[in-house]
Every structure is written in structure tokens, then in C-alpha cells.
mmCIF file of C-alpha atoms in Angstrom:
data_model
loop_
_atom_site.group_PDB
_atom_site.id
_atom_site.type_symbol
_atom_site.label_atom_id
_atom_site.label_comp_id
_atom_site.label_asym_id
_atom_site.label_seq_id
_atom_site.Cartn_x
_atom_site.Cartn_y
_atom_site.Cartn_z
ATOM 1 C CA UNK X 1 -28.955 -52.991 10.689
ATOM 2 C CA UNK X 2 -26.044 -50.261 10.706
ATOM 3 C CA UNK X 3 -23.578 -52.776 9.621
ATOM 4 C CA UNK X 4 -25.648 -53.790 6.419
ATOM 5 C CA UNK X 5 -26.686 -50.121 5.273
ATOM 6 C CA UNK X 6 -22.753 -49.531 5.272
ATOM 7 C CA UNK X 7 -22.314 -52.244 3.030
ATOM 8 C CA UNK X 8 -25.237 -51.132 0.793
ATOM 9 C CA UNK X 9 -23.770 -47.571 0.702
ATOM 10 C CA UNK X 10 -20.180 -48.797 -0.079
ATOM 11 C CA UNK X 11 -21.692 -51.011 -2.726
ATOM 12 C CA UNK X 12 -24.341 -49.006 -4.483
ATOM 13 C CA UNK X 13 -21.654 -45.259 -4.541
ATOM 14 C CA UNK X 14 -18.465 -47.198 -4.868
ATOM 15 C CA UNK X 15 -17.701 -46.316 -1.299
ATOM 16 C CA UNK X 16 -15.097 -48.147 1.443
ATOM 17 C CA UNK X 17 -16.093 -48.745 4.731
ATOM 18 C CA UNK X 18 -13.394 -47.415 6.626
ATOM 19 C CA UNK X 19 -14.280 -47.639 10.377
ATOM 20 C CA UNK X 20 -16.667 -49.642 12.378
ATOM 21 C CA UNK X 21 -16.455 -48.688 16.341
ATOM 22 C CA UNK X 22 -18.724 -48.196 19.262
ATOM 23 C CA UNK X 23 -20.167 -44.460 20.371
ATOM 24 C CA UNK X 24 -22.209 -44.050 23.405
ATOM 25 C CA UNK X 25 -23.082 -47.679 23.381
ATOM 26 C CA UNK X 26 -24.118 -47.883 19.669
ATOM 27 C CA UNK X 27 -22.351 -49.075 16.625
ATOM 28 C CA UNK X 28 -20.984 -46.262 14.130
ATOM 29 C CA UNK X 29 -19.687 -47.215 11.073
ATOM 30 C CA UNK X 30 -17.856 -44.705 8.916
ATOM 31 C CA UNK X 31 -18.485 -45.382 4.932
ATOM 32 C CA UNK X 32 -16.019 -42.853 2.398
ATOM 33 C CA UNK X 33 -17.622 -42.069 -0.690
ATOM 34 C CA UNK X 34 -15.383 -40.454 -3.011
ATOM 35 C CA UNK X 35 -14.138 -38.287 -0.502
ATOM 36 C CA UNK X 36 -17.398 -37.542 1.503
ATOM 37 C CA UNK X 37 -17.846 -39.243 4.897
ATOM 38 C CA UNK X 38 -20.923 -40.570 5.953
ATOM 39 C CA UNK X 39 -21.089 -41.933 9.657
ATOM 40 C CA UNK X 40 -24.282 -44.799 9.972
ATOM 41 C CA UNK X 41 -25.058 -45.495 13.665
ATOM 42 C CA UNK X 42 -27.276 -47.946 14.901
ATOM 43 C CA UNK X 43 -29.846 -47.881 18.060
ATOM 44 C CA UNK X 44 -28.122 -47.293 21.689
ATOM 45 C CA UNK X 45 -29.537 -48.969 24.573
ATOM 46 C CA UNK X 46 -33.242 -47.826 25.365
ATOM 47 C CA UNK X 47 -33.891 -45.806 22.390
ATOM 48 C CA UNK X 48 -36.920 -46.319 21.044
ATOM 49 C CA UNK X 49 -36.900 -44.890 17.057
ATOM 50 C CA UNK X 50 -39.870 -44.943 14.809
ATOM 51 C CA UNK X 51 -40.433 -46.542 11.949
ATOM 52 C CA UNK X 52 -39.716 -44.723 8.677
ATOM 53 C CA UNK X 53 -42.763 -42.827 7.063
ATOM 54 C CA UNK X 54 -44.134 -44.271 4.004
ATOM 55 C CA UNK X 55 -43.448 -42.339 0.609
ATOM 56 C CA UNK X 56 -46.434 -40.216 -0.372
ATOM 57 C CA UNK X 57 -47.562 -39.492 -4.074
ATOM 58 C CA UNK X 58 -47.472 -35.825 -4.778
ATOM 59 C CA UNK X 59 -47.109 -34.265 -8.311
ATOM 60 C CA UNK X 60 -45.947 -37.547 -9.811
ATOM 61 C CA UNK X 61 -43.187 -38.300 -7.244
ATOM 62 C CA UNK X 62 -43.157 -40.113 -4.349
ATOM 63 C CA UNK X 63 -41.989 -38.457 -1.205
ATOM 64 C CA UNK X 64 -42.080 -38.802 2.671
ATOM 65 C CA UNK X 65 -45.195 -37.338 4.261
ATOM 66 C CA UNK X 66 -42.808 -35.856 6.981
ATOM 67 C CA UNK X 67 -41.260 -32.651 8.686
ATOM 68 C CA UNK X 68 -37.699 -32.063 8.521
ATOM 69 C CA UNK X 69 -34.937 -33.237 6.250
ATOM 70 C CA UNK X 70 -36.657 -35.368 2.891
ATOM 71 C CA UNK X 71 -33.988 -36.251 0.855
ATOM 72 C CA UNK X 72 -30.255 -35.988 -0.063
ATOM 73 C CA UNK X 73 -29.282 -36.082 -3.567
ATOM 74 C CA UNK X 74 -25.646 -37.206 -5.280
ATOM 75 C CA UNK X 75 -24.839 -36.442 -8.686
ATOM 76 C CA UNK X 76 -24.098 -39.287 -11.416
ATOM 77 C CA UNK X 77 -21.599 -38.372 -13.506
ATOM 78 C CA UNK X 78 -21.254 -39.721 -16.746
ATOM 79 C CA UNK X 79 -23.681 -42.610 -18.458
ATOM 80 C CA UNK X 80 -26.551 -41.725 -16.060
ATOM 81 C CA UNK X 81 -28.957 -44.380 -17.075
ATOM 82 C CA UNK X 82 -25.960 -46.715 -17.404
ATOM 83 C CA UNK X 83 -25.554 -46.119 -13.856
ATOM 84 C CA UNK X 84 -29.343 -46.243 -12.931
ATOM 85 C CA UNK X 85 -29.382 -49.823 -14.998
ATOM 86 C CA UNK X 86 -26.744 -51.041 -13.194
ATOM 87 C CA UNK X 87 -27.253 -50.399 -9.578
ATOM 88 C CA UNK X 88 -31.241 -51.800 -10.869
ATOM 89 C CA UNK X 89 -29.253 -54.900 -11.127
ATOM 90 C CA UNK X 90 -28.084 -54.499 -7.559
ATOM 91 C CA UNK X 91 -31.434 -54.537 -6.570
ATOM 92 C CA UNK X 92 -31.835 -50.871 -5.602
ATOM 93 C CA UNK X 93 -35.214 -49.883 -5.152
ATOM 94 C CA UNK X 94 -36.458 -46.890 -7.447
ATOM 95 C CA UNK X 95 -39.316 -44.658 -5.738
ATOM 96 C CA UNK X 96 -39.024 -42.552 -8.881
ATOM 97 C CA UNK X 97 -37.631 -44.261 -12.183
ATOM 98 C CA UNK X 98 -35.010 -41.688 -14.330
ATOM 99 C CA UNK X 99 -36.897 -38.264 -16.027
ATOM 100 C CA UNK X 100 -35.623 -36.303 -17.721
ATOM 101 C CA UNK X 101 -36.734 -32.967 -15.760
ATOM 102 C CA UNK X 102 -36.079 -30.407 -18.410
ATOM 103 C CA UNK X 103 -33.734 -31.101 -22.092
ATOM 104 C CA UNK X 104 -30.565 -32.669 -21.173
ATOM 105 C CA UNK X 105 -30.757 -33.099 -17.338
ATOM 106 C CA UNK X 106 -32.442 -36.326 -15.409
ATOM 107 C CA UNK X 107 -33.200 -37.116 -12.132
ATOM 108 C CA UNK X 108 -34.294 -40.484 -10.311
ATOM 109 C CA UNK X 109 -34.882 -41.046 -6.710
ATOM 110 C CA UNK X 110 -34.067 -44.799 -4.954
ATOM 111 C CA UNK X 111 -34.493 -46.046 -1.366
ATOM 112 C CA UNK X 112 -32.243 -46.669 0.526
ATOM 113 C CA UNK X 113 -31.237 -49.579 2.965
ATOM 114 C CA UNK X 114 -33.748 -47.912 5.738
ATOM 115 C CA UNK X 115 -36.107 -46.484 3.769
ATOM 116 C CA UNK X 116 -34.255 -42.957 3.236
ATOM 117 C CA UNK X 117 -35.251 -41.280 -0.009
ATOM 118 C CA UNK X 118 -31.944 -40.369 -2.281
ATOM 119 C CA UNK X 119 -32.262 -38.034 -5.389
ATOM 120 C CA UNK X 120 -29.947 -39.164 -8.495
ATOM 121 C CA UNK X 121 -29.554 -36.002 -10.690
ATOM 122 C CA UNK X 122 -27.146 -36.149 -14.123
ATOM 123 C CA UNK X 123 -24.289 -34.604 -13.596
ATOM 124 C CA UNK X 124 -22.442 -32.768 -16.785
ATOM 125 C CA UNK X 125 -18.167 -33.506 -17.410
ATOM 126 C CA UNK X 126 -16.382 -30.037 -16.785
#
């Protein structure tokens, strides 16, 4: 559902959804977040995708079991596990609750609207 992953995205980053057309017979919807656009498109006539691969355990994390790209990440700056409580409250899913990964710097990773894996990584004020 391209139309509700947009709304996810614009609600989860704090992002606008600032275009919703048609491309080749599919719906694209264009969601700005904080300057980066990210363009969601939904199934065109006679495609046929396949279901999302389920996350894997491996070293303690849970991961896709897949070839090709895994994950994006976004940094958080600011009150990281402010942020991770809040968007919790949203009812994000969390594959991989905050850690901190070495003294100073944490990471989480959440699931997004269609099962996409998306790395949350502390961010430090310049």
C-alpha cells in the first residue's frame, strides 16, 4: 500500500508528502525528509513482486536472509532513545531494540511499513 508507507515515512522521520502521481501505470508518491527525497511506488499492472524475506538471526541481530541491498540507515540526532521511545509509541516495530555498539554511540534497527529493515545510529551535535 504505496499510499500508506508514505504516510508512515512522513510520520515516523518528520517528513511531508509532497507528490502523489501516476508512472508507467503505478502510483509514485514522493515523501521529503529533511531535505532527502524518497519516491514509494506501488505495483504496475502484471507485476508480480515477492513477498519480503523474513529477518534472520545472525550475531545477535536480525537481518534479511537476502542478496542485494539489506538496509538503509538515518542518523538520530539528539535524545536518541527519546526518539526511539517515541516513535515505540507510534507503533514502530523494532527488529533490534537500541545498543549501545561501542561507549557513546547506539544503534537500533525498526521495520518498516513493508517489511524493509532501517538502521537508527546516534548521531553527535557539530
Amino acid at each position: 500500500d504505496p499510499k500508506a508507507a508514505a504516510k508512515w515515512y512522513a510520520d515516523v522521520f518528520g517528513g511531508e508528502i509532497v507528490s502523489e502521481d501516476e508512472m508507467r501505470g503505478a502510483p509514485q508518491i514522493v515523501v521529503n525528509i529533511h531535505g532527502v527525497r524518497m519516491i514509494i511506488r506501488g505495483k504496475r499492472p502484471g507485476e508480480a513482486p515477492e513477498n519480503n524475506h523474513p529477518l534472520q538471526q545472525f550475531d545477535g541481530f536480525k537481518s534479511h536472509n537476502q542478496w542485494g541491498a539489506d538496509h538503509f540507515g538515518l542518523k538520530v540526532v539528539g535524545d536518541f532513545a527519546g526518539y526511539c521511545s517515541a516513535i515505540k509509541k507510534k507503533g514502530v516495530v523494532f527488529a533490534v531494540d537500541p545498543l549501545e555498539i561501542r561507549p557513546g554511540t547506539h544503534i537500533a534497527f525498526i521495520t518498516g511499513p513493508d517489511g524493509e529493515t532501517i538502521e537508527l545510529v546516534e548521531g553527535k551535535s557539530k
